[in-house]
Amino acid sequence: IEGRASLKEDGSASVELSQKYVGRMGIGLRALFDRVAEGKRSEFVETRLLANNLPGARLEDLRMENKEDLAAPLVLKMKANVPQLARSVGGGKMVLKQLFAVDIAQIATLPQRQTPLLLGSSSHVEVDFQIVTPTTMRLPGSLPGGELRDGDRSVVVKDSVEGNAIKLVRVIDIPAGRVQPGAEYARFVQFTQSADQLLAREIALGN
């Protein structure tokens, strides 16, 4: 996921976004688009794909690349308006809404297991997204980040402040495999919960 948002004083934003899908996601989406009427594709993308990454976003323009080229990533290039990318919390301060939610903990909902947890397919997500703020808006000096690992599974957050822009850089990598019950599963549950907390941290803005 790559893109850029221009944030306005009222918290709304205009966004340009490119989402690339490879592997099973690319195959699955191509199959879905084959079943969705061309006139309904924008609505499908807005409600099923764009809304997951940018809640409340309204799609203005959609271009699809490599739909028939199975050797290349399926690319969706979008332009959208987001009525509330940041919400006001009073006192001239705003909080950037959670973007690009993944909800890793949904794959380990049981507190404990008697049998191994099968991760049948790999998941890999990369985010490189810039939010350009008004020059009058005060930004934090730095942003929280971190790296979590559980075996060969990892979540890395390297968000930063660059001038009057916030840059979100995240990499989530969860290979296919098995998680054995007992201590290994307990560590995995802790990993998924901590990863979601790391990805969901709010970013405060203020004048």
PDB file of N, CA and C in Angstrom, residues 28 48 88 104 114 139 157 172:
ATOM      1  N   GLY A  28      -7.437 -14.072  -5.960  1.00  0.00           N
ATOM      2  CA  GLY A  28      -8.803 -13.983  -5.448  1.00  0.00           C
ATOM      3  C   GLY A  28      -9.525 -12.731  -5.906  1.00  0.00           C
ATOM      4  N   ARG A  48     -15.427  -2.485   0.226  1.00  0.00           N
ATOM      5  CA  ARG A  48     -14.768  -3.716   0.673  1.00  0.00           C
ATOM      6  C   ARG A  48     -13.250  -3.576   0.831  1.00  0.00           C
ATOM      7  N   SER A  88     -11.242  15.907  15.869  1.00  0.00           N
ATOM      8  CA  SER A  88     -10.955  16.933  16.867  1.00  0.00           C
ATOM      9  C   SER A  88     -11.176  16.375  18.264  1.00  0.00           C
ATOM     10  N   ILE A 104      -4.629  -8.518  13.498  1.00  0.00           N
ATOM     11  CA  ILE A 104      -3.890  -9.779  13.506  1.00  0.00           C
ATOM     12  C   ILE A 104      -4.453 -10.747  14.544  1.00  0.00           C
ATOM     13  N   GLN A 114      -5.977 -27.093  22.367  1.00  0.00           N
ATOM     14  CA  GLN A 114      -5.553 -28.474  22.600  1.00  0.00           C
ATOM     15  C   GLN A 114      -4.912 -29.070  21.352  1.00  0.00           C
ATOM     16  N   LEU A 139       3.217  19.274  14.801  1.00  0.00           N
ATOM     17  CA  LEU A 139       3.380  17.822  14.775  1.00  0.00           C
ATOM     18  C   LEU A 139       4.274  17.379  15.929  1.00  0.00           C
ATOM     19  N   VAL A 157       7.144  -1.344  12.760  1.00  0.00           N
ATOM     20  CA  VAL A 157       6.561  -0.017  12.577  1.00  0.00           C
ATOM     21  C   VAL A 157       7.683   1.008  12.652  1.00  0.00           C
ATOM     22  N   ILE A 172       4.210  -6.104   7.864  1.00  0.00           N
ATOM     23  CA  ILE A 172       3.656  -7.238   8.610  1.00  0.00           C
ATOM     24  C   ILE A 172       3.947  -8.503   7.813  1.00  0.00           C
TER      25      ILE A 172
END
